């Protein structure tokens, strides 16, 4: 089943074109990895899909579950099941993770026509999902991301992902700044959320993360377009040979 | 050149000292000071960001007393706290509205005018002893002519569990009027109390309120002191406060300026004994053309004391907030630990914040820091919250509420903390304690 279809997507930031006619189709049950050198447009793609207003879409179509994604506000996208794990999670002083998640889960459930969770049910859900990413109770009581280490921030992203039960998960360089233990915890959290009805787009620089999250499809994004697509072995080839051979082929 | 301004106020009282003004001839001295001192202008350093000119434009009358229905106080109830209350209407004491039952031998709670007769020795011992009388023209005017205010005295080794609520209501009944309040508070050795002051206006008339307070904290005493200020949009509120902290005393004070045309709070704390701590916080929520100014001086005279200040403001429309804070550390005050922080969020391009945190240090073994930030609402944080499913308005509300309530985080009295957090939330949604304020920050 087709979950996401991007056709000829063009996007600018400050009048500079970053995405230059990108095409991508993601089906339910699949894990797609998007790799590519710095500045190729990987994080822009993630931001455009999540609805960040600083990017301007100038051409192209994005359909998500048959609906026009670009027409939706960021919050509606989230409620419809799109989740972006941020490369740089934002600190929100004074708002605890628990209260933040209470508000977010409430909105998402309301949108999906699900009944409001009772306090005890919510706490049970929190407990279950915290366990998934080995998050301590102490951390959940703290303000969102405030004073968190790099690893704690990424763990918190995956925790929130688990809480909101998204359909399309986008991980924007979730491996950056992680030591090997944190990487393992984050990856096993992501793997536990894998299902036949959902899909994931994993944006990464390095093959390392793909040892833990095995992709079905690997894409190379370069200069605002997908220039090569292959199976998981493509990631290994990139690790070994770098991107130059692909870029040279294009010339 | 300033005579007309000065005469305006004097003509209200026809040079007749109040009973308070007659205490130890304080009024006479204060009046002499008043006559030879000009009112501050924006050329006066301590007043450069706050222009008082408009106070002097209209002739003011003496604000009259009138009665209120007791049901009015439902607005001030705190379900989880037992309360004692003194109520003043336009600076006049309302015995009928006050509730001072259980003012047993641990505590004296009464209006200052009656205390002059009944508690003479204490009044003589403390009144005017902080040198506040001749601090400026407002304190001098208050010393000579204020008719009444609160007198609170907590005896030695007592813990007062009831919240002491001092309610200062103003209402000019369509007239422009002048109202004064004079307070004296003494917290005895090793005693503990919580005092809340509410400055609330009832009408849209123009009232200029001038409140002066002296607070003496004896050694080992503990005080939580909160001020809730919601005047109407034509009202001026000028407060001058001096607090003397003895050894091992602990003060936590909070100033919540929620509404008013112009509010100026001058607070000076003298830490005069070792081992004392002081937390002084303020929150200003200003919209339209409101102007709130906090001028705070913390004087460390003795070693091994700690002071912390956190002042925050949310400023919308064309409003202005001023923070002028000075921490002074005397040569003897070694091992002082002082922290001062001012954070402002400007919600429009026309909102203004003036921030002047200052440290003046004469001791060499101290740890002092200060900081000030002024910025906009964090769009990155807004997007992050939207990306988790929260609407923009809801995300904004959560961010602003979290920003504002940090000021109240350290309040130990749970009932007061809940009450004030609720009032902050209401204010951000467009309501004040007794009526709509028609301004929504959560838009």
XYZ file of C-alpha atoms in Angstrom:
694
model
C 0.000 0.000 0.000
C 1.330 3.387 -1.004
C 1.796 5.622 2.063
C 3.750 8.538 0.694
C 4.267 9.739 -2.843
C 6.523 12.689 -3.591
C 6.545 13.946 -7.169
C 8.860 16.563 -8.634
C 9.265 18.368 -5.305
C 10.988 21.755 -5.421
C 11.648 23.734 -2.236
C 13.490 26.944 -1.365
C 14.872 28.542 1.720
C 15.526 32.277 1.533
C 14.981 32.071 -2.269
C 17.724 29.480 -2.621
C 16.519 26.263 -4.224
C 17.451 23.214 -2.150
C 15.132 20.482 -3.467
C 15.164 20.370 -7.245
C 12.594 17.898 -8.450
C 12.647 15.085 -5.906
C 10.645 11.885 -6.452
C 10.090 9.240 -3.777
C 7.471 6.610 -3.066
C 7.236 4.841 0.302
C 4.933 1.889 0.882
C 3.558 0.633 4.178
C 5.874 -1.834 5.886
C 9.032 -0.413 4.311
C 12.104 1.239 5.786
C 13.813 3.699 3.456
C 17.253 5.095 4.120
C 18.218 8.414 2.597
C 21.924 9.061 2.433
C 23.998 11.702 0.774
C 26.787 14.207 1.281
C 26.392 17.375 3.376
C 24.214 20.031 1.814
C 22.430 17.678 -0.543
C 18.982 18.469 0.923
C 18.344 15.568 3.349
C 17.266 17.662 6.325
C 15.314 19.995 4.053
C 13.268 17.037 2.872
C 12.505 16.086 6.477
C 11.542 19.671 7.330
C 9.307 20.069 4.294
C 7.488 16.834 5.104
C 6.911 17.995 8.694
C 5.683 21.406 7.502
C 8.372 23.787 8.691
C 7.330 27.226 7.458
C 10.826 28.527 6.734
C 10.858 26.324 3.632
C 8.819 27.318 0.617
C 7.540 24.620 -1.692
C 7.638 26.072 -5.214
C 6.566 23.062 -7.258
C 5.556 19.429 -7.025
C 3.109 17.252 -5.129
C 3.235 15.234 -1.951
C 0.420 12.851 -1.225
C 0.177 11.042 2.101
C -2.409 8.298 2.463
C -4.029 9.753 -0.641
C -4.325 13.264 0.876
C -2.496 16.429 -0.140
C 0.148 16.738 2.562
C 1.301 20.216 1.589
C -2.144 21.625 2.385
C -1.920 20.518 6.020
C -0.554 22.552 8.945
C 2.320 20.960 10.889
C -0.002 19.949 13.744
C -2.498 18.287 11.385
C 0.336 16.331 9.762
C 1.383 15.121 13.212
C -2.180 14.143 14.103
C -2.489 12.345 10.750
C 0.474 10.192 11.758
C 3.611 11.886 10.483
C 6.392 12.032 13.053
C 9.683 13.825 12.633
C 12.444 12.898 15.066
C 14.442 16.137 15.082
C 18.130 16.289 14.359
C 18.377 19.038 16.983
C 15.525 18.565 19.472
C 14.401 21.902 20.924
C 14.518 22.753 24.631
C 11.194 23.839 26.118
C 11.864 25.323 29.565
C 9.098 24.915 32.119
C 7.123 22.280 30.199
C 7.657 18.778 31.553
C 7.816 15.791 29.219
C 4.809 14.343 31.026
C 2.642 17.444 30.515
C 3.841 17.869 26.961
C 2.964 14.298 26.095
C -0.393 14.569 27.855
C -1.265 17.487 25.573
C 0.147 15.853 22.433
C -1.431 12.422 22.980
C -4.734 14.179 23.761
C -4.693 16.108 20.476
C -3.637 13.115 18.403
C -6.287 10.835 19.904
C -8.998 13.458 19.480
C -8.093 13.808 15.796
C -8.123 10.064 15.298
C -11.529 9.767 16.943
C -10.181 7.849 19.949
C -11.511 8.411 23.477
C -9.475 10.514 25.892
C -7.124 8.446 28.053
C -7.885 8.277 31.759
C -5.003 9.473 33.979
C -4.159 5.915 34.989
C -4.182 4.731 31.381
C -1.930 7.594 30.365
C 0.551 6.796 33.128
C 0.557 3.153 32.099
C 1.283 4.141 28.497
C 4.092 6.441 29.652
C 5.617 3.662 31.724
C 5.474 1.144 28.904
C 7.054 3.512 26.360
C 9.709 4.780 28.752
C 10.824 1.205 29.204
C 11.241 0.862 25.455
C 13.964 3.507 25.371
C 15.234 2.856 28.900
C 14.193 6.326 30.041
C 14.310 7.081 33.768
C 11.338 8.518 35.701
C 13.509 11.419 36.687
C 14.007 12.421 33.046
C 10.264 12.330 32.283
C 9.593 14.813 35.082
C 12.078 17.301 33.694
C 11.440 20.094 31.215
C 11.469 18.894 27.613
C 15.100 18.507 26.464
C 16.339 21.154 28.901
C 19.878 20.306 29.931
C 19.614 16.849 28.322
C 22.729 15.182 26.921
C 22.786 14.419 23.177
C 21.849 10.814 23.898
C 18.986 11.756 26.232
C 17.547 14.098 23.633
C 17.486 11.417 20.940
C 16.061 8.882 23.343
C 13.340 11.388 24.153
C 12.567 11.711 20.430
C 12.079 7.978 20.078
C 10.053 7.925 23.294
C 7.699 10.569 21.896
C 7.494 8.629 18.665
C 6.401 5.577 20.619
C 3.816 7.608 22.547
C 2.201 9.085 19.440
C 2.084 5.839 17.399
C 2.788 7.445 14.027
C 2.246 5.902 10.606
C 5.171 7.558 8.837
C 8.295 8.027 10.928
C 11.016 10.336 9.713
C 14.313 10.144 11.552
C 16.549 13.082 10.741
C 20.140 12.075 11.534
C 19.024 10.493 14.761
C 22.442 8.840 14.990
C 24.400 12.093 15.124
C 25.983 12.700 18.500
C 25.213 9.229 19.844
C 27.645 6.837 21.454
C 27.318 3.179 20.612
C 25.107 2.257 23.604
C 22.670 5.094 22.977
C 22.634 4.182 19.303
C 21.665 0.611 20.163
C 18.860 1.753 22.503
C 17.488 4.251 20.013
C 17.640 1.745 17.141
C 15.987 -1.055 19.086
C 13.225 1.412 20.039
C 12.690 2.234 16.395
C 12.723 -1.442 15.422
C 10.159 -2.292 18.072
C 7.772 0.202 16.481
C 8.107 -1.378 13.037
C 4.884 -2.820 11.621
C 3.212 -3.772 8.361
C 1.003 -0.651 8.444
C 3.726 1.868 9.080
C 6.854 3.015 7.317
C 10.060 4.836 8.201
C 12.389 7.207 6.403
C 15.815 7.131 8.011
C 18.051 10.020 7.064
C 21.686 9.428 7.879
C 25.242 10.201 6.933
C 26.680 6.923 8.029
C 26.143 3.268 7.399
C 26.593 2.686 11.159
C 22.892 3.241 12.054
C 21.850 0.915 9.226
C 23.622 -1.959 10.983
C 20.851 -1.649 13.581
C 17.912 -0.434 11.510
C 17.946 -2.553 8.394
C 16.552 -0.639 5.409
C 14.551 -2.172 2.575
C 15.520 0.591 0.157
C 18.513 2.927 0.129
C 18.463 6.249 -1.744
C 21.248 8.658 -2.498
C 20.173 12.302 -2.360
C 22.478 14.690 -4.155
C 21.955 18.298 -5.176
C 18.239 18.236 -4.360
C 17.359 15.038 -6.215
C 17.433 11.304 -5.641
C 20.196 10.143 -7.950
C 20.490 6.477 -7.078
C 18.281 3.866 -5.443
C 19.213 0.359 -4.410
C 18.902 -2.312 -1.731
C 20.612 -2.362 1.641
C 23.913 -3.351 0.006
C 24.064 0.137 -1.545
C 24.693 1.589 1.920
C 27.703 -0.714 2.373
C 29.034 0.260 -1.004
C 28.708 3.969 -0.085
C 30.499 3.371 3.187
C 33.393 1.810 1.342
C 33.630 4.009 -1.731
C 32.082 7.331 -0.659
C 29.776 9.340 -2.913
C 32.230 10.443 -5.587
C 31.664 7.480 -7.926
C 27.935 8.269 -8.061
C 28.504 11.988 -8.525
C 31.063 11.319 -11.262
C 28.634 8.989 -13.017
C 26.173 11.864 -13.192
C 28.571 14.085 -15.058
C 8.966 74.937 38.691
C 7.688 71.847 40.442
C 5.523 73.777 42.831
C 2.258 73.217 41.052
C 2.816 69.469 41.132
C 3.632 69.592 44.821
C 0.799 71.913 45.715
C -1.652 69.668 43.951
C -1.044 66.951 46.502
C -0.792 69.312 49.445
C -4.125 70.916 48.661
C -5.758 67.511 49.144
C -4.724 67.493 52.793
C -4.687 71.211 53.574
C -1.417 70.590 55.472
C -3.173 68.629 58.212
C -1.047 65.724 59.397
C -2.739 62.380 59.887
C -2.313 60.426 63.120
C 0.414 58.513 61.325
C 2.056 61.811 60.388
C 2.067 62.833 64.034
C 4.077 59.817 65.183
C 7.320 61.259 66.600
C 6.796 64.394 64.500
C 7.739 62.374 61.448
C 5.186 64.213 59.330
C 6.694 67.614 59.991
C 10.151 66.446 58.960
C 8.753 64.659 55.922
C 6.812 67.741 54.842
C 9.921 69.896 55.075
C 11.744 67.356 52.912
C 8.848 67.294 50.462
C 8.830 71.058 50.106
C 12.474 71.254 49.199
C 12.692 68.174 46.973
C 11.509 68.065 43.383
C 9.528 65.114 42.061
C 11.681 62.780 39.993
C 11.684 63.285 36.234
C 13.106 61.170 33.425
C 16.349 63.081 33.996
C 16.612 61.436 37.425
C 18.760 58.321 36.886
C 16.512 55.999 38.899
C 13.461 57.164 36.944
C 14.850 57.565 33.456
C 12.596 54.963 31.872
C 9.432 55.874 33.759
C 7.716 59.161 33.057
C 5.395 60.417 35.797
C 4.298 63.595 34.020
C 0.746 62.391 33.518
C 0.225 61.885 37.237
C 0.382 65.637 37.636
C -1.905 66.608 34.775
C -5.232 66.264 36.513
C -6.325 67.571 39.893
C -6.769 64.771 42.379
C -9.147 64.584 45.288
C -8.931 62.534 48.470
C -10.387 59.158 47.586
C -13.460 58.520 49.726
C -14.415 55.494 51.783
C -17.451 53.425 50.884
C -18.802 50.054 51.774
C -18.773 46.872 49.797
C -20.891 43.815 49.962
C -19.105 41.002 51.765
C -19.985 38.580 48.950
C -17.380 40.454 46.939
C -14.697 38.473 48.765
C -15.668 35.249 47.096
C -13.239 36.442 44.445
C -10.421 36.337 46.941
C -11.130 33.001 48.544
C -8.490 30.343 48.535
C -10.102 26.989 49.050
C -7.025 25.389 50.541
C -5.959 28.169 52.893
C -7.366 29.639 56.040
C -7.075 33.375 55.938
C -6.995 36.440 58.109
C -7.724 39.591 56.210
C -7.511 43.341 56.515
C -9.430 45.309 53.910
C -8.877 48.920 52.941
C -11.005 50.899 50.532
C -9.189 53.882 49.063
C -6.775 53.839 51.969
C -9.547 53.765 54.599
C -9.889 50.759 56.860
C -13.027 48.688 56.572
C -13.611 46.961 59.863
C -16.747 45.292 58.560
C -14.991 43.629 55.657
C -11.922 42.581 57.589
C -11.643 39.248 59.309
C -9.122 39.062 62.133
C -10.605 36.403 64.373
C -7.992 34.323 66.091
C -5.630 37.247 66.371
C -4.460 35.635 69.575
C -1.339 36.355 71.568
C 0.912 35.128 68.705
C -0.117 37.872 66.393
C -1.294 41.447 66.216
C -3.157 42.190 63.030
C -4.952 45.520 62.859
C -5.117 48.796 61.041
C -2.146 51.042 61.754
C -4.285 53.982 62.888
C -5.738 51.999 65.805
C -2.367 50.407 66.524
C -0.919 53.854 67.262
C -3.036 53.875 70.401
C -2.967 50.213 71.348
C 0.591 49.225 70.417
C 2.388 52.446 71.134
C 5.733 51.041 72.228
C 6.127 48.861 69.167
C 5.094 51.690 66.862
C 7.663 53.953 68.489
C 10.281 51.268 68.220
C 9.814 50.530 64.535
C 7.827 53.128 62.661
C 9.977 55.173 60.266
C 13.138 53.470 61.471
C 14.177 52.254 58.006
C 14.798 55.826 56.823
C 12.076 55.418 54.254
C 10.238 58.580 55.333
C 12.443 60.923 53.404
C 13.425 58.647 50.574
C 11.550 60.576 47.902
C 8.504 62.796 47.557
C 6.104 59.886 47.525
C 7.381 58.423 50.775
C 7.435 61.878 52.371
C 3.869 62.578 51.301
C 2.860 59.218 52.656
C 4.620 59.780 55.976
C 2.887 63.096 56.540
C -0.619 62.356 55.334
C -1.361 58.631 54.922
C -4.413 57.886 57.036
C -4.087 54.187 57.468
C -2.605 50.858 56.464
C -1.771 47.508 57.984
C 0.009 46.759 61.211
C 1.199 43.186 61.562
C 3.313 41.991 64.420
C 4.205 38.346 64.917
C 5.534 37.566 68.374
C 8.699 35.568 69.127
C 8.866 31.837 68.342
C 5.466 31.665 66.687
C 4.384 30.099 63.462
C 1.307 31.685 61.900
C -0.411 29.021 59.844
C -3.181 31.187 58.497
C -2.404 33.286 55.474
C -2.449 37.012 56.225
C -4.185 38.707 53.332
C -4.013 42.492 53.064
C -6.462 43.761 50.469
C -6.157 47.301 49.133
C -9.117 48.231 46.988
C -9.450 51.455 45.054
C -12.434 53.064 43.400
C -12.730 56.745 42.576
C -16.416 56.531 41.639
C -15.723 58.296 38.365
C -13.424 60.878 39.954
C -9.674 61.159 39.797
C -8.436 60.509 43.273
C -5.392 59.965 45.433
C -5.136 57.098 47.853
C -2.375 56.289 50.353
C -1.498 53.216 52.362
C 1.104 52.915 55.095
C 2.177 49.530 56.419
C 4.342 48.312 59.246
C 5.196 44.641 59.559
C 7.330 43.051 62.267
C 8.165 39.344 62.209
C 9.513 38.332 65.619
C 12.539 36.199 66.387
C 12.291 32.627 65.069
C 8.776 33.216 63.822
C 7.193 32.352 60.552
C 4.406 33.925 58.487
C 2.968 34.266 54.972
C 1.579 37.608 53.890
C -0.263 38.361 50.662
C -0.994 41.889 49.517
C -3.593 42.427 46.801
C -3.854 45.799 45.122
C -7.083 45.719 43.162
C -9.115 48.479 41.562
C -12.864 48.204 41.300
C -13.770 50.784 38.692
C -12.312 52.525 35.689
C -11.836 55.814 37.463
C -8.342 57.178 37.750
C -6.680 56.544 41.068
C -3.133 57.339 42.009
C -2.145 54.991 44.845
C 0.886 55.599 46.973
C 1.847 52.746 49.271
C 4.762 52.662 51.679
C 5.770 49.588 53.673
C 8.376 48.882 56.290
C 9.127 45.293 57.160
C 11.356 44.152 60.008
C 12.451 40.545 60.090
C 14.074 39.644 63.382
C 16.775 37.012 63.630
C 15.749 33.500 62.681
C 12.466 34.641 61.155
C 10.848 33.364 57.999
C 8.542 35.313 55.723
C 6.852 34.553 52.450
C 5.569 37.845 51.081
C 3.509 38.056 47.898
C 2.133 41.047 46.064
C -0.632 40.779 43.531
C -1.218 44.009 41.621
C -4.224 44.379 39.320
C -5.160 47.973 38.900
C -7.340 49.208 36.062
C -6.011 50.809 32.913
C -6.200 54.365 34.238
C -4.589 53.653 37.595
C -1.171 54.503 38.910
C 0.403 52.508 41.683
C 3.612 53.630 43.346
C 4.996 51.392 46.071
C 8.061 51.975 48.223
C 9.200 49.170 50.479
C 12.077 48.721 52.908
C 12.864 45.377 54.393
C 15.374 44.844 57.206
C 16.576 41.257 57.509
C 18.208 40.122 60.736
C 20.615 37.186 61.121
C 19.522 33.757 59.862
C 16.310 35.182 58.487
C 14.741 33.879 55.298
C 12.657 36.022 53.013
C 10.889 34.959 49.858
C 9.078 37.769 48.129
C 7.115 37.817 44.909
C 5.677 40.724 42.967
C 3.020 39.947 40.368
C 2.175 43.054 38.333
C -0.752 42.028 36.185
C -2.501 45.220 35.150
C -2.466 49.004 35.607
C -1.561 52.082 33.639
C 1.678 52.571 35.511
C 3.136 50.540 38.347
C 6.397 51.383 40.023
C 7.738 49.140 42.763
C 10.759 50.355 44.679
C 12.075 47.698 47.011
C 15.159 47.931 49.159
C 16.274 44.984 51.229
C 19.005 45.402 53.806
C 20.537 42.120 54.827
C 21.945 43.041 58.204
C 22.758 39.697 59.765
C 24.808 36.625 58.878
C 23.349 33.415 57.486
C 20.328 34.995 55.855
C 18.753 34.200 52.522
C 16.612 36.256 50.211
C 14.642 35.295 47.148
C 13.037 38.217 45.309
C 11.011 37.417 42.207
C 8.790 39.452 39.947
C 6.459 38.833 37.042
C 5.072 41.602 34.852
C 2.314 40.881 32.339
C 1.874 44.089 30.364
C -0.258 44.903 27.348
C -1.585 47.956 25.465
C 0.341 50.975 26.793
C 0.817 49.654 30.326
C 4.077 50.509 32.027
C 5.530 48.436 34.880
C 8.796 49.288 36.577
C 10.576 47.261 39.247
C 13.463 48.931 40.978
C 15.118 46.528 43.382
C 18.082 47.130 45.660
C 19.603 44.341 47.665
C 22.209 45.389 50.162
C 24.468 42.741 51.610
C 26.097 44.210 54.724
C 27.046 40.978 56.490
C 28.955 37.840 55.434
C 27.592 34.404 54.523
C 24.295 35.465 53.028
C 22.588 34.493 49.822
C 20.273 36.430 47.535
C 18.541 35.364 44.365
C 16.463 37.480 42.041
C 14.372 36.408 39.092
C 12.357 39.032 37.240
C 10.420 38.138 34.121
C 8.032 39.954 31.850
C 5.739 39.233 28.961
C 5.207 42.435 27.024
C 2.558 42.842 24.341
C 1.325 45.681 22.109
C 3.012 48.991 22.987
C 3.630 48.131 26.632
C 6.875 48.727 28.502
C 8.566 46.907 31.366
C 11.549 48.135 33.299
C 13.855 46.166 35.561
C 16.419 48.076 37.492
C 18.184 45.841 39.963
C 21.201 46.457 42.071
C 23.044 44.080 44.326
C 25.385 45.914 46.648
C 27.974 43.881 48.532
C 29.715 45.750 51.333
C 33.361 45.145 52.178
C 32.425 43.071 55.232
C 29.991 40.871 53.357
C 32.471 38.106 52.476
C 31.172 34.784 51.122
C 28.126 36.489 49.703
C 26.337 34.414 47.114
C 24.190 36.627 44.877
C 22.385 35.882 41.660
C 20.292 38.203 39.573
C 18.395 37.370 36.421
C 16.001 39.314 34.203
C 14.204 37.691 31.257
C 11.796 39.449 28.945
C 9.713 38.277 26.019
C 8.557 40.928 23.584
C 5.431 39.757 21.793
C 5.321 42.616 19.290
C 7.825 44.877 17.599
C 6.431 47.850 19.510
C 6.831 46.343 22.982
C 9.754 47.645 25.044
C 11.921 46.223 27.800
C 14.512 48.203 29.722
C 16.841 46.067 31.748
C 19.595 47.218 34.018
C 21.023 44.540 36.290
C 23.910 45.880 38.345
C 26.436 44.530 40.796
C 28.440 46.751 43.083
C 30.927 44.702 45.037
C 33.427 45.783 47.680
C 34.225 42.370 49.175
C 36.802 40.118 47.528
C 35.582 36.635 48.359
C 32.091 36.479 46.877
C 30.192 34.642 44.181
C 27.929 37.000 42.264
C 26.378 36.685 38.863
C 23.813 38.476 36.814
C 22.215 38.146 33.441
C 19.546 39.636 31.264
C 17.865 38.346 28.137
C 15.214 39.947 25.966
C 13.814 38.108 22.992
C 10.771 36.919 21.115
C 8.705 33.821 21.574
C 10.782 30.838 20.455
C 9.530 29.855 16.989
C 11.655 26.715 16.990
C 9.923 25.564 20.160
C 6.531 26.396 18.645
C 7.281 24.316 15.553
C 8.587 21.464 17.678
C 5.342 21.390 19.650
C 3.252 21.633 16.492
C 5.194 18.710 15.081
C 3.872 16.709 18.029
C 0.261 17.593 17.260
C -0.328 20.726 19.352
C -2.130 23.616 17.643
C -0.156 26.839 17.357
C -2.334 28.594 19.915
C -2.096 25.744 22.384
C 1.680 25.548 21.931
C 1.977 29.283 22.483
C -0.182 29.119 25.588
C 1.934 26.321 27.035
C 5.160 28.214 26.326
C 3.976 31.540 27.760
C 2.429 29.956 30.831
C 5.618 27.995 31.509
C 7.688 31.142 31.067
C 5.501 33.164 33.432
C 4.970 30.628 36.203
C 8.682 29.984 36.705
C 8.564 33.072 38.892
C 6.138 31.304 41.244
C 7.920 27.923 41.255
C 9.658 28.468 44.572
C 6.538 29.535 46.513
C 6.259 27.162 49.459
C 2.671 27.936 50.444
C 0.833 25.537 48.146
C -2.532 27.293 48.342
C -1.015 30.632 47.338
C 1.005 29.012 44.584
C -2.075 27.380 43.088
C -4.091 30.587 43.458
C -1.513 32.733 41.722
C -0.822 30.201 38.948
C -4.513 30.151 38.253
C -4.611 33.958 38.130
C -1.642 34.012 35.755
C -3.409 31.537 33.482
C -6.605 33.628 33.635
C -4.745 36.810 32.877
C -3.066 35.248 29.858
C -6.539 34.245 28.678
C -8.005 37.724 29.158
C -9.389 37.811 32.705
C -8.362 39.362 35.981
C -9.467 38.471 39.477
C -12.750 40.373 39.370
C -13.388 41.106 35.715
C -12.448 40.791 32.077
C -9.294 42.596 31.066
C -10.052 42.080 27.398
C -6.535 41.236 26.479
C -5.504 37.757 25.478
C -1.832 36.798 25.355
C -2.633 33.289 24.075
C -3.659 34.330 20.589
